[in-house]
Each structure stands twice: as structure tokens, then as C-alpha cells.
mmCIF file with all atom_site columns, C-alpha atoms in Angstrom:
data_model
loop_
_atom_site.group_PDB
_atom_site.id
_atom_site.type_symbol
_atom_site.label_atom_id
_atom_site.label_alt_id
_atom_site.label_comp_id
_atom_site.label_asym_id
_atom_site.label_entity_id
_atom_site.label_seq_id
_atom_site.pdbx_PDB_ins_code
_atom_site.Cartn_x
_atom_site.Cartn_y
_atom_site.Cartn_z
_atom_site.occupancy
_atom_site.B_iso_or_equiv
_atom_site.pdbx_formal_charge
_atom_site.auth_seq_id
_atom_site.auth_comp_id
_atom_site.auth_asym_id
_atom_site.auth_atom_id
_atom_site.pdbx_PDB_model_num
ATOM 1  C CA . UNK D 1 1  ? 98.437  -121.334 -98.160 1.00 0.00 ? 1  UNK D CA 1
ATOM 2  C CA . UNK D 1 2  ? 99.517  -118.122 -96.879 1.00 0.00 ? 2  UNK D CA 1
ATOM 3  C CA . UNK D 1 3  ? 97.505  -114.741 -97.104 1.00 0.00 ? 3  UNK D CA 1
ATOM 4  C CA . UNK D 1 4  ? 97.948  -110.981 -97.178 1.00 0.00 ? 4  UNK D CA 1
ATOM 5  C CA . UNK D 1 5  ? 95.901  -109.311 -94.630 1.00 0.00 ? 5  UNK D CA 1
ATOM 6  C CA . UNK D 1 6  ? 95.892  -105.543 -93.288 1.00 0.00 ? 6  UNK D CA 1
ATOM 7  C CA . UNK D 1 7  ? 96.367  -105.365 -89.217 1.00 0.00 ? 7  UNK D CA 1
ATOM 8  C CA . UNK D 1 8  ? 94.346  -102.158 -88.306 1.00 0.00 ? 8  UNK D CA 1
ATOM 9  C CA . UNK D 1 9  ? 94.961  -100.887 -84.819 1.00 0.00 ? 9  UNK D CA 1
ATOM 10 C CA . UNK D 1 10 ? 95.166  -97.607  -82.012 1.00 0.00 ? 10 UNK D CA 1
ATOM 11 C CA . UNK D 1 11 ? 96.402  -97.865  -78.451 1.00 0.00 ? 11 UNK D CA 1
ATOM 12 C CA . UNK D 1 12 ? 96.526  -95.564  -75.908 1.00 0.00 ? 12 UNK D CA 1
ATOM 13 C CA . UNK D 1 13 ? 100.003 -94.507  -75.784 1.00 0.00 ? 13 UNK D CA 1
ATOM 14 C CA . UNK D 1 14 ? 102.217 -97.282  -77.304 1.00 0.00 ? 14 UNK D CA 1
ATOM 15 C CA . UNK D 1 15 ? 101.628 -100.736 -78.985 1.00 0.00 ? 15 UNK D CA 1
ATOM 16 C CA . UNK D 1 16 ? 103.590 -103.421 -79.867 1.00 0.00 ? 16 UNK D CA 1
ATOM 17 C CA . UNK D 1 17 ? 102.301 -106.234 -82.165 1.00 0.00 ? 17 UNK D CA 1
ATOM 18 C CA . UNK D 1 18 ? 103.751 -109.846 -82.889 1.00 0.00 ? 18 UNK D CA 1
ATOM 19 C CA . UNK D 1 19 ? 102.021 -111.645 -85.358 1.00 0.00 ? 19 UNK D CA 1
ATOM 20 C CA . UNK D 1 20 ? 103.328 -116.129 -84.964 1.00 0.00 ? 20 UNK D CA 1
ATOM 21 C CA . UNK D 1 21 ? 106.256 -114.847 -82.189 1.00 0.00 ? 21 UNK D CA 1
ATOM 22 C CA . UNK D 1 22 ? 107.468 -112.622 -85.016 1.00 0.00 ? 22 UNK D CA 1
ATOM 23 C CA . UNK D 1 23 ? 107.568 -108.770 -83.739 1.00 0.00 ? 23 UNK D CA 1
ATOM 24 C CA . UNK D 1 24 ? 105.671 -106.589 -87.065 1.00 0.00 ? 24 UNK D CA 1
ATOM 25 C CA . UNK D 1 25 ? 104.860 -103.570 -84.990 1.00 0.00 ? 25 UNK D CA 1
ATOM 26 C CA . UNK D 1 26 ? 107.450 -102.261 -82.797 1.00 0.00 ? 26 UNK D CA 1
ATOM 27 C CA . UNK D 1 27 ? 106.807 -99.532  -80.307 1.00 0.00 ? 27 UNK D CA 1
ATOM 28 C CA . UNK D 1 28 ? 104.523 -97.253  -82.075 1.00 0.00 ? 28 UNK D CA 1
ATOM 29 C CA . UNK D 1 29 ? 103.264 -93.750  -80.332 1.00 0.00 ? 29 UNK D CA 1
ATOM 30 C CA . UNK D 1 30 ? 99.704  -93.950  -80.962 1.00 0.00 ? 30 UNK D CA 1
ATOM 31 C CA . UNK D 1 31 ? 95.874  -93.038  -79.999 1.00 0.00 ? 31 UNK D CA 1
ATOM 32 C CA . UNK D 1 32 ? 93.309  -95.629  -79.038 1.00 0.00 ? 32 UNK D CA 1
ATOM 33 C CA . UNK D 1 33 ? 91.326  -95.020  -82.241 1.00 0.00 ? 33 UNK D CA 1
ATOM 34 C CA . UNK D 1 34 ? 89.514  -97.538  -84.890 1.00 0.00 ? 34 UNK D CA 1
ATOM 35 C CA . UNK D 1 35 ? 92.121  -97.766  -87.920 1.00 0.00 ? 35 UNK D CA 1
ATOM 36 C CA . UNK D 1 36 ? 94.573  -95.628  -86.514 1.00 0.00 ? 36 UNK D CA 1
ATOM 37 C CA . UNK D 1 37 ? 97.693  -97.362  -87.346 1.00 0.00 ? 37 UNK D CA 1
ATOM 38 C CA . UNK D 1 38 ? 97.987  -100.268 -90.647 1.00 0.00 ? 38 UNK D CA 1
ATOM 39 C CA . UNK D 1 39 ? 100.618 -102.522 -91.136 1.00 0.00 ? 39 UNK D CA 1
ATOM 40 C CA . UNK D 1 40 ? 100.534 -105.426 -93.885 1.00 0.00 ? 40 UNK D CA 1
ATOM 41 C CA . UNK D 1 41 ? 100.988 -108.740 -92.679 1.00 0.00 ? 41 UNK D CA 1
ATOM 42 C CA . UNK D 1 42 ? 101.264 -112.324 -93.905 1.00 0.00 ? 42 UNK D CA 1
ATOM 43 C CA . UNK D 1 43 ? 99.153  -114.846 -92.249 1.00 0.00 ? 43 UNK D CA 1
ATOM 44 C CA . UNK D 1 44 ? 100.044 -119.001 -92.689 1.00 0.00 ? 44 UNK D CA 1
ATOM 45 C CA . UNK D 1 45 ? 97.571  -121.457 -93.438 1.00 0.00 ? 45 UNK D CA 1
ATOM 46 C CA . UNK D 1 46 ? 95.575  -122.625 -90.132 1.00 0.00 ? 46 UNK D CA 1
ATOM 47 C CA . UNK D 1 47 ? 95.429  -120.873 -86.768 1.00 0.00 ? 47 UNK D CA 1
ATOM 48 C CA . UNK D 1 48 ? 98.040  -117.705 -86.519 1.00 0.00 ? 48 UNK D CA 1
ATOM 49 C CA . UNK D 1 49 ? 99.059  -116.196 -83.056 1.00 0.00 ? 49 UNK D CA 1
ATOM 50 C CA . UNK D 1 50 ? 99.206  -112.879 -82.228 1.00 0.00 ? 50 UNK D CA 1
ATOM 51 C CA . UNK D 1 51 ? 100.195 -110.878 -79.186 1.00 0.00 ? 51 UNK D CA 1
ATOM 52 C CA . UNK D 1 52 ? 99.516  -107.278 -78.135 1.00 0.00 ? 52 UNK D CA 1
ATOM 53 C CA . UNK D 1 53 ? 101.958 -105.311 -76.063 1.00 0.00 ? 53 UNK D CA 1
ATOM 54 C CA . UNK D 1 54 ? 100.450 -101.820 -74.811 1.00 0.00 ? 54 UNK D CA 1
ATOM 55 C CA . UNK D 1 55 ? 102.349 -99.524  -72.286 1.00 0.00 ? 55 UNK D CA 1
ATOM 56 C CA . UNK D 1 56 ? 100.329 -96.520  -70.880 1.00 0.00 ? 56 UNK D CA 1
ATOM 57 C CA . UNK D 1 57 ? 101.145 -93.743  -68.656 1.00 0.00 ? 57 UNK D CA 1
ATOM 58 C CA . UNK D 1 58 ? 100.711 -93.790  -64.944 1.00 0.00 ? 58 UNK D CA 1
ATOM 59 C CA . UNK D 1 59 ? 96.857  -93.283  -63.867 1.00 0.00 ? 59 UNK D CA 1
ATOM 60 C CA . UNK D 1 60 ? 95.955  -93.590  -67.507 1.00 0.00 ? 60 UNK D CA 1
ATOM 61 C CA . UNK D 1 61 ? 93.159  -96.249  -68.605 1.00 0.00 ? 61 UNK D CA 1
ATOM 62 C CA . UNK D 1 62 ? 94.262  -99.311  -70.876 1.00 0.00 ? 62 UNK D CA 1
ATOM 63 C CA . UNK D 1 63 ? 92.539  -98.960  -74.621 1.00 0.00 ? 63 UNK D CA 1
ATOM 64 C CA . UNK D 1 64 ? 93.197  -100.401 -77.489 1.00 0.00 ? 64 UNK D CA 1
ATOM 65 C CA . UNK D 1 65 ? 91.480  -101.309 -80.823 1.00 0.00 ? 65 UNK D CA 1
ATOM 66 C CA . UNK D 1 66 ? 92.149  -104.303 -82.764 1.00 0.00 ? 66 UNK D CA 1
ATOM 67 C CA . UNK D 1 67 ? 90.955  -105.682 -86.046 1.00 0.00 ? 67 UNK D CA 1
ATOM 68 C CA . UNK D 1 68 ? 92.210  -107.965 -88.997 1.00 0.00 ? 68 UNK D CA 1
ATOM 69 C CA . UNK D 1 69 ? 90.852  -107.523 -92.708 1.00 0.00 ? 69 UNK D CA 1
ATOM 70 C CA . UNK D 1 70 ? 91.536  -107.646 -96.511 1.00 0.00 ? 70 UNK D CA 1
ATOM 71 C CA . UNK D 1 71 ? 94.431  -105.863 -97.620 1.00 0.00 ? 71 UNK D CA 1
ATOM 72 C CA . UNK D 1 72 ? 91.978  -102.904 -99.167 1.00 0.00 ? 72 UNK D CA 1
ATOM 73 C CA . UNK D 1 73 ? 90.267  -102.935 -95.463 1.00 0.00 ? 73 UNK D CA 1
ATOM 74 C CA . UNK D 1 74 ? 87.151  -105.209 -96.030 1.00 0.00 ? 74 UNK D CA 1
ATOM 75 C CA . UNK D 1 75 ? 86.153  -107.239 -93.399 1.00 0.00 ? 75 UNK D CA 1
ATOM 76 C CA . UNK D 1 76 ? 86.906  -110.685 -94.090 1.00 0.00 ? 76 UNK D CA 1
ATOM 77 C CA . UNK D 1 77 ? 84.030  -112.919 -94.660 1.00 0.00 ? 77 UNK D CA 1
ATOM 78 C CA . UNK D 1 78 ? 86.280  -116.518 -94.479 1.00 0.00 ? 78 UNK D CA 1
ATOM 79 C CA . UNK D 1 79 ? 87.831  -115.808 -90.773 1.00 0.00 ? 79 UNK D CA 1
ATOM 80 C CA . UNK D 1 80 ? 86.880  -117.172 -87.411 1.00 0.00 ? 80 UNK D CA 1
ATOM 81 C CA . UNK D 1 81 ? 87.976  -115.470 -84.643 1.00 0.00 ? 81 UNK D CA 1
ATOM 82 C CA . UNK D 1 82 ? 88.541  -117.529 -81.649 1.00 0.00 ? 82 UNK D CA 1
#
């Protein structure tokens, strides 16, 4: 069955986020910090694919934090991460 989750994320300069080849984060200006940035998703049953596009400036270092949890922000307790 499907489920409501909260993607929590921060990249150094700009992030892009596809959740099962479907884009759900387009091009956001951000900063490579834990929880910057939310955006409510909608996992499927079974294994779910996601992809994360980050663009940084010239000479800067490549950051970004990534997490997946309860739509309140709980960590899940049910997950594997793989």
C-alpha cells in the first residue's frame, strides 16, 4: 500500500529530487543543512527509487543531507535503507 512520508533535505547550492523517475523537488536554492528543505511525498508499496541532482559553484565542495521520515518528522522504525 502506499505511504505518506516527509523528504527532509539541504544541499550546497541547488538540489533536485526525483522520487520513482517522478521529479518532486525541482531546482531549489538551498544550504547543506539537516532539515533544511521538506517536501511531502508518497512512497508505493516495495522498494522506491530516488535520485539526487546537486549543482554547486566552481571550486565549491559537494554537500548534501538526506533523510526520509514520518510525515510529523519521526524517524521511521519499519524502513530499510539499502
Amino acid at each position: 500500500s502506499k505511504r505518506r512520508a516527509l523528504m527532509l533535505f539541504g544541499a550546497q547550492d541547488m538540489v533536485s529530487v526525483w522520487l520513482n523517475g517522478k521529479r518532486v523537488v525541482s531546482e531549489v536554492e538551498t544550504q547543506a543543512l539537516k532539515d533544511k528543505e521538506a517536501a511531502d511525498v508518497q512512497l508505493r508499496s516495495g522498494e522506491n527509487e530516488i535520485l539526487i541532482k546537486v549543482g554547486v559553484t566552481k571550486d565549491q565542495p559537494l554537500r548534501f543531507v538526506f533523510r526520509l521520515a514520518e510525515p510529523d518528522g519521526r524517524p521511521f522504525t519499519d524502513i530499510n535503507n539499502e
